[in-house]
mmCIF file of C-alpha atoms in Angstrom:
data_model
loop_
_atom_site.group_PDB
_atom_site.id
_atom_site.type_symbol
_atom_site.label_atom_id
_atom_site.label_comp_id
_atom_site.label_asym_id
_atom_site.label_seq_id
_atom_site.Cartn_x
_atom_site.Cartn_y
_atom_site.Cartn_z
ATOM 1 C CA MET A 1 -7.094 32.537 -18.583
ATOM 2 C CA LEU A 2 -4.678 30.254 -16.894
ATOM 3 C CA PRO A 3 -5.387 26.135 -16.047
ATOM 4 C CA CYS A 4 -6.806 25.236 -12.633
ATOM 5 C CA HIS A 5 -6.204 21.653 -11.386
ATOM 6 C CA THR A 6 -8.583 19.639 -9.518
ATOM 7 C CA TYR A 7 -7.059 17.144 -7.351
ATOM 8 C CA GLY A 8 -8.676 14.246 -5.659
ATOM 9 C CA PHE A 9 -7.136 10.845 -4.126
ATOM 10 C CA GLN A 10 -3.614 11.143 -3.085
ATOM 11 C CA GLY A 11 -3.352 14.225 -4.562
ATOM 12 C CA ARG A 12 -3.355 13.142 -7.833
ATOM 13 C CA PRO A 13 -5.130 15.532 -10.970
ATOM 14 C CA MET A 14 -8.299 14.562 -12.227
ATOM 15 C CA ALA A 15 -8.910 17.144 -14.725
ATOM 16 C CA ARG A 16 -7.740 20.465 -16.406
ATOM 17 C CA ARG A 17 -10.461 23.064 -16.605
ATOM 18 C CA ILE A 18 -9.735 26.590 -17.731
ATOM 19 C CA LEU A 19 -10.684 29.135 -15.893
ATOM 20 C CA PRO A 20 -10.804 33.346 -16.930
ATOM 21 C CA THR A 21 -9.121 34.511 -13.482
ATOM 22 C CA ARG A 22 -5.336 34.892 -11.635
ATOM 23 C CA ARG A 23 -6.383 33.812 -8.382
ATOM 24 C CA ARG A 24 -6.877 30.072 -7.068
ATOM 25 C CA CYS A 25 -10.079 28.417 -8.643
ATOM 26 C CA SER A 26 -12.404 27.291 -5.824
ATOM 27 C CA LEU A 27 -15.140 24.008 -6.727
ATOM 28 C CA ARG A 28 -18.148 26.636 -6.834
ATOM 29 C CA GLU A 29 -16.460 28.531 -9.390
ATOM 30 C CA LEU A 30 -15.503 25.179 -11.443
ATOM 31 C CA ARG A 31 -18.956 23.969 -12.040
ATOM 32 C CA GLY A 32 -19.897 24.530 -15.187
ATOM 33 C CA VAL A 33 -16.441 25.094 -16.802
ATOM 34 C CA PRO A 34 -16.077 22.578 -19.767
ATOM 35 C CA THR A 35 -12.979 19.631 -18.977
ATOM 36 C CA VAL A 36 -10.350 19.118 -20.871
ATOM 37 C CA ARG A 37 -10.034 15.347 -21.267
ATOM 38 C CA MET A 38 -6.020 14.706 -20.412
ATOM 39 C CA GLU A 39 -3.868 11.563 -21.371
ATOM 40 C CA PRO A 40 -3.543 9.210 -18.491
ATOM 41 C CA ILE A 41 -0.402 10.762 -16.658
ATOM 42 C CA SER A 42 0.032 7.867 -13.580
ATOM 43 C CA LEU A 43 -0.326 4.531 -12.682
ATOM 44 C CA TYR A 44 -3.927 5.733 -10.542
ATOM 45 C CA ASP A 45 -4.796 7.489 -14.108
ATOM 46 C CA TYR A 46 -4.391 4.136 -16.117
ATOM 47 C CA GLU A 47 -5.771 2.326 -12.951
ATOM 48 C CA GLU A 48 -9.613 4.428 -13.204
ATOM 49 C CA ARG A 49 -9.361 4.228 -17.122
ATOM 50 C CA ALA A 50 -9.229 0.371 -16.577
ATOM 51 C CA ARG A 51 -11.954 0.441 -14.237
ATOM 52 C CA GLN A 52 -14.470 2.442 -17.078
ATOM 53 C CA VAL A 53 -13.493 0.302 -19.474
ATOM 54 C CA MET A 54 -13.217 -3.451 -18.164
ATOM 55 C CA PRO A 55 -17.030 -5.054 -17.683
ATOM 56 C CA HIS A 56 -17.843 -4.712 -13.901
ATOM 57 C CA ASN A 57 -16.555 -8.534 -13.016
ATOM 58 C CA ASP A 58 -13.533 -8.242 -14.610
ATOM 59 C CA TRP A 59 -12.666 -5.438 -13.095
ATOM 60 C CA VAL A 60 -13.497 -6.656 -9.549
ATOM 61 C CA PHE A 61 -11.389 -9.842 -10.272
ATOM 62 C CA VAL A 62 -8.228 -8.019 -11.452
ATOM 63 C CA GLU A 63 -8.710 -4.883 -8.223
ATOM 64 C CA ALA A 64 -8.929 -7.933 -6.004
ATOM 65 C CA GLY A 65 -5.669 -9.143 -6.811
ATOM 66 C CA ALA A 66 -4.856 -12.743 -5.482
ATOM 67 C CA MET A 67 -9.163 -12.719 -4.380
ATOM 68 C CA ASP A 68 -8.228 -11.819 -1.036
ATOM 69 C CA GLU A 69 -6.681 -7.810 -1.784
ATOM 70 C CA ARG A 70 -3.824 -8.182 -0.229
ATOM 71 C CA THR A 71 -1.430 -8.501 -2.924
ATOM 72 C CA THR A 72 -2.966 -5.530 -4.358
ATOM 73 C CA ALA A 73 -2.576 -3.934 -0.668
ATOM 74 C CA ARG A 74 1.622 -4.740 -0.736
ATOM 75 C CA ASN A 75 1.900 -3.827 -4.215
ATOM 76 C CA ARG A 76 0.520 -0.289 -3.366
ATOM 77 C CA THR A 77 2.674 -0.098 -0.848
ATOM 78 C CA ALA A 78 5.935 -0.972 -2.062
ATOM 79 C CA PHE A 79 4.979 1.279 -5.096
ATOM 80 C CA GLU A 80 4.629 4.490 -2.896
ATOM 81 C CA ALA A 81 7.232 3.674 -0.992
ATOM 82 C CA LEU A 82 9.258 4.526 -4.379
ATOM 83 C CA THR A 83 10.482 8.471 -4.829
ATOM 84 C CA LEU A 84 11.496 9.169 -8.145
ATOM 85 C CA ARG A 85 13.771 12.324 -8.168
ATOM 86 C CA PRO A 86 13.590 13.911 -12.090
ATOM 87 C CA ARG A 87 17.021 16.171 -12.288
ATOM 88 C CA PHE A 88 17.277 18.417 -15.232
ATOM 89 C CA LEU A 89 18.799 19.970 -17.259
ATOM 90 C CA ARG A 90 21.488 17.213 -16.759
ATOM 91 C CA ASP A 91 23.571 15.725 -19.559
ATOM 92 C CA THR A 92 21.720 11.873 -20.611
ATOM 93 C CA THR A 93 23.305 11.482 -24.060
ATOM 94 C CA GLU A 94 25.654 9.048 -22.820
ATOM 95 C CA ARG A 95 23.105 7.325 -20.009
ATOM 96 C CA LYS A 96 22.184 3.750 -20.943
ATOM 97 C CA ILE A 97 19.686 1.836 -18.902
ATOM 98 C CA SER A 98 20.071 -1.470 -20.641
ATOM 99 C CA THR A 99 21.116 -4.826 -18.915
ATOM 100 C CA THR A 100 20.714 -8.259 -19.405
ATOM 101 C CA VAL A 101 18.395 -10.551 -18.286
ATOM 102 C CA LEU A 102 18.963 -14.560 -18.403
ATOM 103 C CA GLY A 103 21.207 -13.838 -21.199
ATOM 104 C CA ASN A 104 18.955 -11.809 -23.023
ATOM 105 C CA ASP A 105 19.618 -8.558 -23.647
ATOM 106 C CA ILE A 106 16.717 -5.885 -22.885
ATOM 107 C CA SER A 107 16.952 -1.858 -23.051
ATOM 108 C CA PHE A 108 14.343 -1.060 -20.737
ATOM 109 C CA PRO A 109 15.161 -2.621 -16.600
ATOM 110 C CA VAL A 110 11.451 -3.177 -16.035
ATOM 111 C CA MET A 111 10.103 -6.420 -16.858
ATOM 112 C CA ILE A 112 6.344 -7.553 -17.009
ATOM 113 C CA SER A 113 6.040 -10.455 -14.429
ATOM 114 C CA PRO A 114 3.896 -13.427 -14.883
ATOM 115 C CA ALA A 115 0.239 -12.540 -14.388
ATOM 116 C CA ASP A 116 -3.129 -15.142 -15.317
ATOM 117 C CA SER A 117 -5.861 -14.309 -16.898
ATOM 118 C CA HIS A 118 -4.738 -11.719 -19.221
ATOM 119 C CA LEU A 119 -7.996 -12.332 -21.414
ATOM 120 C CA ASN A 120 -10.158 -10.728 -18.644
ATOM 121 C CA ALA A 121 -8.057 -7.591 -19.585
ATOM 122 C CA HIS A 122 -7.752 -7.546 -23.306
ATOM 123 C CA PRO A 123 -9.243 -9.661 -25.983
ATOM 124 C CA GLU A 124 -5.747 -10.947 -27.170
ATOM 125 C CA ALA A 125 -4.325 -11.894 -23.831
ATOM 126 C CA GLU A 126 -0.578 -12.796 -23.685
ATOM 127 C CA ARG A 127 -0.217 -11.804 -27.483
ATOM 128 C CA ALA A 128 -0.957 -8.105 -26.191
ATOM 129 C CA THR A 129 0.918 -8.429 -23.279
ATOM 130 C CA ALA A 130 4.172 -9.678 -25.030
ATOM 131 C CA ARG A 131 3.967 -6.946 -27.922
ATOM 132 C CA GLY A 132 3.616 -4.007 -25.150
ATOM 133 C CA ALA A 133 6.375 -5.819 -23.856
ATOM 134 C CA GLY A 134 8.345 -6.286 -27.373
ATOM 135 C CA MET A 135 7.443 -2.401 -27.990
ATOM 136 C CA SER A 136 9.367 -1.410 -25.105
ATOM 137 C CA GLY A 137 12.366 -3.276 -25.344
ATOM 138 C CA SER A 138 11.726 -5.735 -22.040
ATOM 139 C CA LEU A 139 10.715 -8.838 -21.515
ATOM 140 C CA MET A 140 7.392 -10.331 -20.103
ATOM 141 C CA MET A 141 7.655 -13.472 -17.558
ATOM 142 C CA TRP A 142 5.970 -16.499 -19.209
ATOM 143 C CA SER A 143 2.983 -17.921 -16.220
ATOM 144 C CA THR A 144 2.104 -21.071 -16.170
ATOM 145 C CA SER A 145 -1.340 -20.432 -16.920
ATOM 146 C CA TYR A 146 -2.459 -18.526 -19.927
ATOM 147 C CA ASN A 147 -4.867 -17.946 -22.483
ATOM 148 C CA TRP A 148 -2.473 -18.683 -25.770
ATOM 149 C CA SER A 149 0.026 -21.414 -26.546
ATOM 150 C CA MET A 150 3.627 -20.197 -26.236
ATOM 151 C CA GLU A 151 3.820 -20.848 -29.914
ATOM 152 C CA GLU A 152 0.945 -17.992 -30.539
ATOM 153 C CA ILE A 153 2.450 -15.197 -28.169
ATOM 154 C CA ALA A 154 5.913 -15.435 -29.284
ATOM 155 C CA PRO A 155 6.012 -14.000 -32.507
ATOM 156 C CA ALA A 156 3.823 -10.916 -31.250
ATOM 157 C CA ALA A 157 7.484 -10.197 -29.307
ATOM 158 C CA ALA A 158 9.256 -7.959 -31.269
ATOM 159 C CA GLY A 159 12.081 -9.447 -28.866
ATOM 160 C CA PRO A 160 13.222 -12.747 -27.469
ATOM 161 C CA PRO A 161 10.457 -14.604 -25.555
ATOM 162 C CA GLY A 162 11.134 -13.938 -22.104
ATOM 163 C CA PRO A 163 11.489 -17.018 -19.285
ATOM 164 C CA ARG A 164 8.852 -19.102 -18.323
ATOM 165 C CA LEU A 165 8.100 -19.829 -14.885
ATOM 166 C CA CYS A 166 7.302 -23.235 -13.792
ATOM 167 C CA HIS A 167 5.691 -23.614 -10.460
ATOM 168 C CA ARG A 168 4.808 -27.397 -8.910
#
């Protein structure tokens, strides 16, 4: 039996199905075949998972970006312009991706940008985001609008607190 992948929007895998065949499968053959649930592997998969678990109104708010969908469209365009080229069979034991940001050492050079309404996505709001940033060895940039006080958020982060952005 060989795995047969079905592909959806923009070529991302939707499900893996096992078929007793060595040839390419057709959609007609897939009807009634049990689906093996896969963990999310791409941002699109995580987006779909969020849509499924978040309350509808909260998902609509998040999906709309800055309420006019321009931010979402620009983010998607910028992300799709990136190409990650895997390099196989190379020695990576001496590679270091750590860096310093505003005097803070971080082991992972990706930061979480400031965002509002974390409570719409998770009951622990910014505390959960700070904990995730700390677990990944990165920083969370603090928004001027948050659901918990800085004193409540900071202990959740494993690393140093990130800079706070102030807009006047």
